[in-house]
Tab-separated table of N, CA and C in Angstrom:
chain	number	residue	atom	x	y	z
A	1	MET	N	85.769	113.780	97.638
A	1	MET	CA	86.885	114.154	96.812
A	1	MET	C	86.697	113.704	95.369
A	2	SER	N	85.828	112.765	95.141
A	2	SER	CA	85.648	112.263	93.794
A	2	SER	C	84.482	112.981	93.128
A	3	THR	N	84.714	113.499	91.939
A	3	THR	CA	83.661	114.220	91.232
A	3	THR	C	83.251	113.512	89.955
A	4	LYS	N	83.679	112.285	89.792
A	4	LYS	CA	83.337	111.541	88.587
A	4	LYS	C	81.855	111.206	88.612
A	5	LEU	N	81.192	111.363	87.495
A	5	LEU	CA	79.790	110.997	87.377
A	5	LEU	C	79.711	109.624	86.724
A	6	TYR	N	79.018	108.719	87.366
A	6	TYR	CA	78.898	107.374	86.862
A	6	TYR	C	77.510	107.195	86.250
A	7	PRO	N	77.381	106.328	85.260
A	7	PRO	CA	76.077	106.131	84.627
A	7	PRO	C	75.075	105.526	85.617
A	8	ILE	N	73.828	105.820	85.403
A	8	ILE	CA	72.766	105.284	86.247
A	8	ILE	C	72.710	103.772	86.061
A	9	TYR	N	72.435	103.079	87.162
A	9	TYR	CA	72.373	101.617	87.107
A	9	TYR	C	71.212	101.169	86.236
A	10	GLN	N	71.513	100.233	85.346
A	10	GLN	CA	70.474	99.627	84.529
A	10	GLN	C	70.525	98.131	84.744
A	11	LEU	N	69.414	97.480	84.613
A	11	LEU	CA	69.307	96.059	84.853
A	11	LEU	C	70.321	95.295	83.992
A	12	GLY	N	71.101	94.450	84.633
A	12	GLY	CA	72.095	93.649	83.917
A	12	GLY	C	73.511	94.213	84.021
A	13	ASN	N	73.670	95.475	84.409
A	13	ASN	CA	74.997	96.055	84.563
A	13	ASN	C	75.577	95.697	85.925
A	14	SER	N	76.840	95.682	86.006
A	14	SER	CA	77.518	95.407	87.267
A	14	SER	C	77.314	96.572	88.218
A	15	ARG	N	77.183	96.271	89.509
A	15	ARG	CA	77.005	97.323	90.502
A	15	ARG	C	78.332	97.749	91.124
A	16	THR	N	79.407	97.096	90.763
A	16	THR	CA	80.701	97.428	91.352
A	16	THR	C	81.151	98.796	90.879
A	17	ARG	N	81.476	99.652	91.831
A	17	ARG	CA	81.955	100.985	91.518
A	17	ARG	C	83.296	101.187	92.203
A	18	VAL	N	84.198	101.841	91.502
A	18	VAL	CA	85.488	102.189	92.082
A	18	VAL	C	85.567	103.705	92.105
A	19	PHE	N	85.729	104.264	93.292
A	19	PHE	CA	85.815	105.709	93.437
A	19	PHE	C	87.274	106.086	93.654
A	20	LEU	N	87.838	106.776	92.701
A	20	LEU	CA	89.221	107.218	92.786
A	20	LEU	C	89.248	108.718	93.075
A	21	PRO	N	90.191	109.168	93.876
A	21	PRO	CA	90.244	110.610	94.171
A	21	PRO	C	90.702	111.407	92.949
A	22	ASP	N	90.260	112.659	92.907
A	22	ASP	CA	90.674	113.536	91.819
A	22	ASP	C	92.093	114.053	92.027
A	23	PHE	N	92.569	114.009	93.250
A	23	PHE	CA	93.884	114.546	93.585
A	23	PHE	C	94.962	113.478	93.444
A	24	TRP	N	96.178	113.939	93.262
A	24	TRP	CA	97.325	113.043	93.201
A	24	TRP	C	98.482	113.678	93.960
A	25	MET	N	99.385	112.832	94.428
A	25	MET	CA	100.602	113.297	95.112
A	25	MET	C	101.769	112.461	94.602
A	26	LYS	N	102.892	113.116	94.391
A	26	LYS	CA	104.081	112.431	93.887
A	26	LYS	C	105.233	112.718	94.836
A	27	LEU	N	105.795	111.679	95.414
A	27	LEU	CA	106.918	111.813	96.333
A	27	LEU	C	108.177	112.118	95.527
A	28	VAL	N	108.878	113.198	95.887
A	28	VAL	CA	110.092	113.584	95.164
A	28	VAL	C	111.232	113.783	96.150
A	29	LYS	N	112.431	113.637	95.654
A	29	LYS	CA	113.622	113.864	96.467
A	29	LYS	C	113.969	115.346	96.382
A	30	SER	N	114.171	115.966	97.526
A	30	SER	CA	114.470	117.391	97.560
A	30	SER	C	115.875	117.643	97.033
A	31	LYS	N	116.060	118.794	96.395
A	31	LYS	CA	117.381	119.135	95.871
A	31	LYS	C	118.347	119.484	96.993
A	32	ARG	N	117.816	119.976	98.091
A	32	ARG	CA	118.654	120.314	99.242
A	32	ARG	C	118.528	119.232	100.301
A	33	ASP	N	119.532	119.138	101.157
A	33	ASP	CA	119.454	118.201	102.271
A	33	ASP	C	118.428	118.712	103.273
A	34	GLN	N	117.552	117.811	103.720
A	34	GLN	CA	116.517	118.157	104.673
A	34	GLN	C	116.612	117.222	105.870
A	35	PRO	N	116.047	117.633	107.012
A	35	PRO	CA	115.954	116.710	108.134
A	35	PRO	C	115.117	115.490	107.733
A	36	LYS	N	115.316	114.381	108.430
A	36	LYS	CA	114.657	113.137	108.048
A	36	LYS	C	113.158	113.136	108.321
A	37	HIS	N	112.653	114.094	109.111
A	37	HIS	CA	111.219	114.118	109.386
A	37	HIS	C	110.449	115.032	108.424
A	38	ILE	N	111.107	115.555	107.397
A	38	ILE	CA	110.447	116.385	106.387
A	38	ILE	C	110.461	115.642	105.049
A	39	VAL	N	109.279	115.537	104.435
A	39	VAL	CA	109.125	114.829	103.160
A	39	VAL	C	108.548	115.814	102.140
A	40	THR	N	109.034	115.742	100.897
A	40	THR	CA	108.615	116.669	99.849
A	40	THR	C	107.752	115.940	98.819
A	41	PHE	N	106.639	116.570	98.447
A	41	PHE	CA	105.729	116.017	97.456
A	41	PHE	C	105.433	117.062	96.382
A	42	HIS	N	105.206	116.593	95.140
A	42	HIS	CA	104.566	117.410	94.118
A	42	HIS	C	103.103	117.022	94.187
A	43	VAL	N	102.207	118.006	94.318
A	43	VAL	CA	100.795	117.707	94.527
A	43	VAL	C	99.946	118.366	93.448
A	44	HIS	N	98.695	117.932	93.363
A	44	HIS	CA	97.724	118.508	92.437
A	44	HIS	C	97.546	119.989	92.766
A	45	HIS	N	97.416	120.827	91.758
A	45	HIS	CA	97.400	122.272	91.978
A	45	HIS	C	96.181	122.770	92.756
A	46	LYS	N	95.111	121.977	92.853
A	46	LYS	CA	93.942	122.398	93.606
A	46	LYS	C	93.942	121.911	95.050
A	47	MET	N	94.967	121.169	95.452
A	47	MET	CA	95.014	120.659	96.825
A	47	MET	C	95.457	121.768	97.779
A	48	SER	N	94.777	121.852	98.914
A	48	SER	CA	95.167	122.802	99.948
A	48	SER	C	96.014	122.072	100.991
A	49	ARG	N	96.497	122.809	101.976
A	49	ARG	CA	97.287	122.196	103.046
A	49	ARG	C	96.462	121.143	103.785
A	50	LEU	N	95.215	121.469	104.047
A	50	LEU	CA	94.341	120.542	104.760
A	50	LEU	C	94.086	119.284	103.936
A	51	ASP	N	93.930	119.439	102.616
A	51	ASP	CA	93.739	118.275	101.748
A	51	ASP	C	94.950	117.355	101.794
A	52	VAL	N	96.144	117.931	101.752
A	52	VAL	CA	97.372	117.124	101.803
A	52	VAL	C	97.438	116.374	103.129
A	53	LYS	N	97.159	117.060	104.222
A	53	LYS	CA	97.217	116.437	105.543
A	53	LYS	C	96.202	115.304	105.659
A	54	ASN	N	94.957	115.553	105.244
A	54	ASN	CA	93.927	114.517	105.311
A	54	ASN	C	94.244	113.341	104.399
A	55	TYR	N	94.758	113.611	103.205
A	55	TYR	CA	95.120	112.563	102.247
A	55	TYR	C	96.124	111.598	102.876
A	56	LEU	N	97.181	112.147	103.493
A	56	LEU	CA	98.213	111.295	104.086
A	56	LEU	C	97.714	110.581	105.336
A	57	GLU	N	96.904	111.244	106.142
A	57	GLU	CA	96.422	110.627	107.369
A	57	GLU	C	95.383	109.545	107.092
A	58	LYS	N	94.442	109.799	106.192
A	58	LYS	CA	93.355	108.844	105.953
A	58	LYS	C	93.790	107.667	105.083
A	59	ILE	N	94.549	107.941	104.029
A	59	ILE	CA	94.899	106.865	103.094
A	59	ILE	C	96.115	106.071	103.571
A	60	TYR	N	97.152	106.772	104.051
A	60	TYR	CA	98.397	106.084	104.412
A	60	TYR	C	98.598	105.938	105.912
A	61	GLY	N	97.741	106.538	106.726
A	61	GLY	CA	97.854	106.395	108.178
A	61	GLY	C	99.086	107.056	108.761
A	62	MET	N	99.557	108.119	108.147
A	62	MET	CA	100.730	108.833	108.648
A	62	MET	C	100.277	109.930	109.599
A	63	SER	N	101.076	110.192	110.635
A	63	SER	CA	100.765	111.316	111.518
A	63	SER	C	101.534	112.538	111.008
A	64	VAL	N	100.776	113.553	110.593
A	64	VAL	CA	101.346	114.737	109.957
A	64	VAL	C	101.228	115.918	110.905
A	65	GLY	N	102.311	116.668	111.065
A	65	GLY	CA	102.305	117.862	111.896
A	65	GLY	C	101.939	119.085	111.092
A	66	ASN	N	102.855	119.585	110.305
A	66	ASN	CA	102.640	120.786	109.498
A	66	ASN	C	102.778	120.451	108.023
A	67	VAL	N	102.127	121.258	107.207
A	67	VAL	CA	102.270	121.156	105.758
A	67	VAL	C	102.526	122.558	105.233
A	68	HIS	N	103.597	122.727	104.482
A	68	HIS	CA	103.919	124.009	103.858
A	68	HIS	C	103.845	123.822	102.349
A	69	CYS	N	103.052	124.649	101.678
A	69	CYS	CA	102.876	124.550	100.229
A	69	CYS	C	103.362	125.827	99.546
A	70	HIS	N	103.928	125.656	98.384
A	70	HIS	CA	104.245	126.798	97.533
A	70	HIS	C	104.241	126.338	96.083
A	71	ILE	N	104.109	127.306	95.183
A	71	ILE	CA	104.059	126.996	93.755
A	71	ILE	C	105.367	127.414	93.123
A	72	LYS	N	105.984	126.473	92.419
A	72	LYS	CA	107.232	126.747	91.706
A	72	LYS	C	106.882	126.969	90.237
A	73	GLU	N	107.263	128.120	89.734
A	73	GLU	CA	106.991	128.439	88.338
A	73	GLU	C	107.811	127.533	87.420
A	74	GLY	N	107.243	127.197	86.274
A	74	GLY	CA	107.941	126.365	85.307
A	74	GLY	C	109.069	127.129	84.627
A	75	GLU	N	110.090	126.390	84.219
A	75	GLU	CA	111.231	127.017	83.556
A	75	GLU	C	110.879	127.324	82.098
A	76	MET	N	111.506	128.358	81.568
A	76	MET	CA	111.290	128.725	80.176
A	76	MET	C	112.383	128.094	79.323
A	77	LYS	N	111.973	127.415	78.281
A	77	LYS	CA	112.928	126.794	77.368
A	77	LYS	C	113.150	127.739	76.197
A	78	LYS	N	114.403	128.039	75.921
A	78	LYS	CA	114.740	128.967	74.845
A	78	LYS	C	115.204	128.210	73.614
A	79	HIS	N	115.043	128.858	72.486
A	79	HIS	CA	115.503	128.298	71.225
A	79	HIS	C	117.034	128.304	71.242
A	80	PRO	N	117.678	127.191	70.831
A	80	PRO	CA	119.145	127.131	70.919
A	80	PRO	C	119.880	128.129	70.026
A	81	LEU	N	119.293	128.519	68.897
A	81	LEU	CA	119.982	129.439	67.987
A	81	LEU	C	119.553	130.885	68.185
A	82	TYR	N	118.244	131.107	68.289
A	82	TYR	CA	117.738	132.476	68.286
A	82	TYR	C	117.575	133.061	69.687
A	83	GLY	N	117.451	132.236	70.705
A	83	GLY	CA	117.410	132.719	72.075
A	83	GLY	C	116.063	133.184	72.576
A	84	HIS	N	115.014	133.138	71.747
A	84	HIS	CA	113.700	133.543	72.240
A	84	HIS	C	113.010	132.349	72.906
A	85	VAL	N	112.036	132.659	73.762
A	85	VAL	CA	111.348	131.615	74.518
A	85	VAL	C	110.461	130.815	73.576
A	86	VAL	N	110.659	129.490	73.584
A	86	VAL	CA	109.888	128.606	72.732
A	86	VAL	C	108.713	128.023	73.501
A	87	GLU	N	108.973	127.608	74.737
A	87	GLU	CA	107.907	126.998	75.515
A	87	GLU	C	108.192	127.177	76.995
A	88	LYS	N	107.145	127.132	77.791
A	88	LYS	CA	107.278	127.262	79.235
A	88	LYS	C	106.666	126.034	79.883
A	89	GLU	N	107.389	125.448	80.847
A	89	GLU	CA	106.874	124.287	81.564
A	89	GLU	C	105.744	124.725	82.488
A	90	ASP	N	104.878	123.796	82.820
A	90	ASP	CA	103.768	124.086	83.722
A	90	ASP	C	104.286	124.307	85.144
A	91	PRO	N	103.617	125.179	85.896
A	91	PRO	CA	104.015	125.358	87.300
A	91	PRO	C	103.690	124.110	88.121
A	92	VAL	N	104.437	123.906	89.204
A	92	VAL	CA	104.274	122.730	90.053
A	92	VAL	C	104.029	123.188	91.482
A	93	LYS	N	103.039	122.589	92.138
A	93	LYS	CA	102.783	122.893	93.540
A	93	LYS	C	103.571	121.905	94.382
A	94	ILE	N	104.370	122.433	95.300
A	94	ILE	CA	105.244	121.610	96.136
A	94	ILE	C	104.756	121.695	97.576
A	95	ALA	N	104.649	120.527	98.223
A	95	ALA	CA	104.227	120.461	99.623
A	95	ALA	C	105.341	119.837	100.443
A	96	HIS	N	105.767	120.544	101.492
A	96	HIS	CA	106.749	120.012	102.439
A	96	HIS	C	105.980	119.563	103.670
A	97	VAL	N	106.030	118.268	103.972
A	97	VAL	CA	105.245	117.684	105.055
A	97	VAL	C	106.173	117.366	106.220
A	98	HIS	N	105.796	117.841	107.425
A	98	HIS	CA	106.548	117.560	108.646
A	98	HIS	C	105.862	116.398	109.363
A	99	LEU	N	106.589	115.308	109.595
A	99	LEU	CA	106.029	114.138	110.259
A	99	LEU	C	106.136	114.276	111.772
A	100	LEU	N	105.226	113.626	112.482
A	100	LEU	CA	105.196	113.658	113.949
A	100	LEU	C	105.662	112.330	114.538
A	101	ASP	N	105.693	112.288	115.863
A	101	ASP	CA	105.947	111.066	116.640
A	101	ASP	C	107.265	110.386	116.287
A	102	GLY	N	108.274	111.149	115.992
A	102	GLY	CA	109.589	110.567	115.710
A	102	GLY	C	109.652	109.781	114.413
A	103	GLN	N	108.653	109.935	113.546
A	103	GLN	CA	108.689	109.247	112.260
A	103	GLN	C	109.749	109.896	111.372
A	104	THR	N	110.474	109.062	110.658
A	104	THR	CA	111.475	109.571	109.719
A	104	THR	C	111.257	108.901	108.371
A	105	PHE	N	111.770	109.529	107.347
A	105	PHE	CA	111.680	108.973	106.002
A	105	PHE	C	113.024	109.129	105.319
A	106	SER	N	113.463	108.056	104.675
A	106	SER	CA	114.666	108.137	103.839
A	106	SER	C	114.408	107.317	102.583
A	107	PHE	N	114.902	107.816	101.465
A	107	PHE	CA	114.702	107.110	100.212
A	107	PHE	C	115.478	105.801	100.231
A	108	PRO	N	114.883	104.728	99.742
A	108	PRO	CA	115.590	103.441	99.715
A	108	PRO	C	116.703	103.460	98.678
A	109	ASP	N	117.726	102.673	98.935
A	109	ASP	CA	118.834	102.545	97.992
A	109	ASP	C	118.465	101.454	97.002
A	110	ILE	N	117.932	101.859	95.848
A	110	ILE	CA	117.419	100.899	94.876
A	110	ILE	C	118.549	100.130	94.198
A	111	ALA	N	119.629	100.804	93.881
A	111	ALA	CA	120.750	100.178	93.188
A	111	ALA	C	121.995	100.298	94.060
A	112	PRO	N	122.135	99.431	95.067
A	112	PRO	CA	123.314	99.535	95.926
A	112	PRO	C	124.589	99.195	95.155
A	113	VAL	N	125.668	99.821	95.568
A	113	VAL	CA	126.949	99.590	94.917
A	113	VAL	C	127.538	98.296	95.477
A	114	ASP	N	127.694	97.320	94.604
A	114	ASP	CA	128.243	96.032	95.014
A	114	ASP	C	129.704	95.957	94.620
A	115	LYS	N	130.350	94.892	95.070
A	115	LYS	CA	131.727	94.656	94.646
A	115	LYS	C	131.722	94.403	93.140
A	116	PRO	N	132.747	94.892	92.438
A	116	PRO	CA	132.780	94.633	90.997
A	116	PRO	C	132.936	93.137	90.723
A	117	SER	N	132.271	92.665	89.693
A	117	SER	CA	132.342	91.244	89.350
A	117	SER	C	133.717	90.921	88.763
A	118	LYS	N	133.956	89.638	88.602
A	118	LYS	CA	135.247	89.183	88.078
A	118	LYS	C	135.470	89.699	86.656
A	119	MET	N	134.399	89.732	85.856
A	119	MET	CA	134.507	90.233	84.475
A	119	MET	C	134.886	91.714	84.466
A	120	GLU	N	134.279	92.497	85.364
A	120	GLU	CA	134.581	93.926	85.425
A	120	GLU	C	136.020	94.156	85.847
A	121	GLN	N	136.513	93.362	86.798
A	121	GLN	CA	137.903	93.486	87.234
A	121	GLN	C	138.855	93.155	86.092
A	122	GLN	N	138.550	92.098	85.345
A	122	GLN	CA	139.414	91.714	84.227
A	122	GLN	C	139.392	92.798	83.143
A	123	ALA	N	138.233	93.385	82.878
A	123	ALA	CA	138.137	94.440	81.867
A	123	ALA	C	138.943	95.657	82.306
A	124	LYS	N	138.900	95.984	83.579
A	124	LYS	CA	139.671	97.114	84.089
A	124	LYS	C	141.174	96.859	83.958
A	125	GLN	N	141.615	95.640	84.299
A	125	GLN	CA	143.035	95.297	84.177
A	125	GLN	C	143.479	95.345	82.715
A	126	TYR	N	142.627	94.860	81.811
A	126	TYR	CA	142.954	94.881	80.388
A	126	TYR	C	143.105	96.317	79.894
A	127	GLY	N	142.211	97.202	80.333
A	127	GLY	CA	142.293	98.610	79.932
A	127	GLY	C	143.579	99.258	80.433
A	128	GLU	N	143.956	98.945	81.673
A	128	GLU	CA	145.205	99.500	82.215
A	128	GLU	C	146.414	98.995	81.444
A	129	LEU	N	146.430	97.712	81.117
A	129	LEU	CA	147.541	97.152	80.340
A	129	LEU	C	147.626	97.808	78.965
A	130	ARG	N	146.492	98.021	78.327
A	130	ARG	CA	146.479	98.646	77.011
A	130	ARG	C	146.993	100.083	77.077
A	131	ASN	N	146.598	100.825	78.121
A	131	ASN	CA	147.082	102.199	78.279
A	131	ASN	C	148.582	102.229	78.530
A	132	ASN	N	149.057	101.306	79.345
A	132	ASN	CA	150.501	101.243	79.628
A	132	ASN	C	151.289	100.908	78.362
A	133	ALA	N	150.765	100.007	77.532
A	133	ALA	CA	151.452	99.640	76.286
A	133	ALA	C	151.527	100.844	75.349
A	134	ALA	N	150.458	101.631	75.277
A	134	ALA	CA	150.459	102.817	74.412
A	134	ALA	C	151.480	103.832	74.909
A	135	LYS	N	151.603	103.995	76.212
A	135	LYS	CA	152.591	104.931	76.766
A	135	LYS	C	154.011	104.473	76.456
A	136	GLU	N	154.257	103.175	76.574
A	136	GLU	CA	155.587	102.639	76.263
A	136	GLU	C	155.933	102.865	74.796
A	137	LYS	N	154.953	102.691	73.916
A	137	LYS	CA	155.196	102.892	72.493
A	137	LYS	C	155.569	104.352	72.214
A	138	ASN	N	154.863	105.291	72.859
A	138	ASN	CA	155.171	106.707	72.667
A	138	ASN	C	156.553	107.056	73.196
A	139	LYS	N	156.965	106.423	74.309
A	139	LYS	CA	158.291	106.697	74.870
A	139	LYS	C	159.389	106.270	73.907
A	140	THR	N	159.214	105.094	73.291
A	140	THR	CA	160.249	104.616	72.375
A	140	THR	C	160.371	105.527	71.159
A	141	VAL	N	159.273	106.070	70.654
A	141	VAL	CA	159.317	106.976	69.500
A	141	VAL	C	160.062	108.249	69.889
A	142	GLU	N	159.804	108.786	71.087
A	142	GLU	CA	160.458	110.008	71.526
A	142	GLU	C	161.953	109.791	71.766
A	143	GLU	N	162.348	108.615	72.249
A	143	GLU	CA	163.762	108.349	72.513
A	143	GLU	C	164.550	108.231	71.212
A	144	ASN	N	163.926	107.644	70.189
A	144	ASN	CA	164.640	107.438	68.926
A	144	ASN	C	164.759	108.719	68.110
A	145	ARG	N	163.861	109.686	68.289
A	145	ARG	CA	163.871	110.897	67.484
A	145	ARG	C	163.729	112.131	68.369
A	146	PRO	N	164.764	112.513	69.073
A	146	PRO	CA	164.668	113.667	69.962
A	146	PRO	C	164.487	114.956	69.173
A	147	GLY	N	163.698	115.870	69.701
A	147	GLY	CA	163.490	117.163	69.096
A	147	GLY	C	162.446	117.202	67.999
A	148	VAL	N	161.916	116.058	67.581
A	148	VAL	CA	160.902	116.027	66.533
A	148	VAL	C	159.543	115.975	67.205
A	149	PRO	N	158.594	116.834	66.809
A	149	PRO	CA	157.282	116.800	67.449
A	149	PRO	C	156.573	115.464	67.250
A	150	SER	N	155.706	115.117	68.197
A	150	SER	CA	155.034	113.826	68.138
A	150	SER	C	154.066	113.739	66.954
A	151	TRP	N	153.501	114.862	66.533
A	151	TRP	CA	152.535	114.848	65.451
A	151	TRP	C	153.213	114.612	64.093
A	152	PHE	N	154.540	114.716	64.048
A	152	PHE	CA	155.265	114.587	62.803
A	152	PHE	C	155.579	113.137	62.450
A	153	GLY	N	155.391	112.225	63.405
A	153	GLY	CA	155.746	110.812	63.170
A	153	GLY	C	154.731	110.078	62.329
A	154	VAL	N	155.162	108.959	61.758
A	154	VAL	CA	154.275	108.127	60.947
A	154	VAL	C	153.940	106.890	61.701
């Protein structure tokens, strides 16, 4: 999978070589709800279904059943004033991977919702009190001057 050409070994150079694959895969969250055994990836445009399956099985040790690939065309960005197409995003190859053996995948909750802190509660109470005070002030103006529009007051 690696097509990088490395320089010929010369006396005194290190012999350590790192072979990185030419392909890449990016795990993405699907826009639609999917069963837990289906995972969506954005993959390198030259990867085939077999490449995706082998990549996941050999590198990550996952048992993969089916792989479905399709290419999503990039969106066209239009000029805000004139409306003509200014630029087009690159197309993206999407792979939907079906896992085997009852394996499931769910995205982790990176930022769980915690109880609001004491400072946040106090700030919320202060905001409510301020809103209530403004409403009371408007009521008193309306009671003292009936029939006069609110925008007319000083």
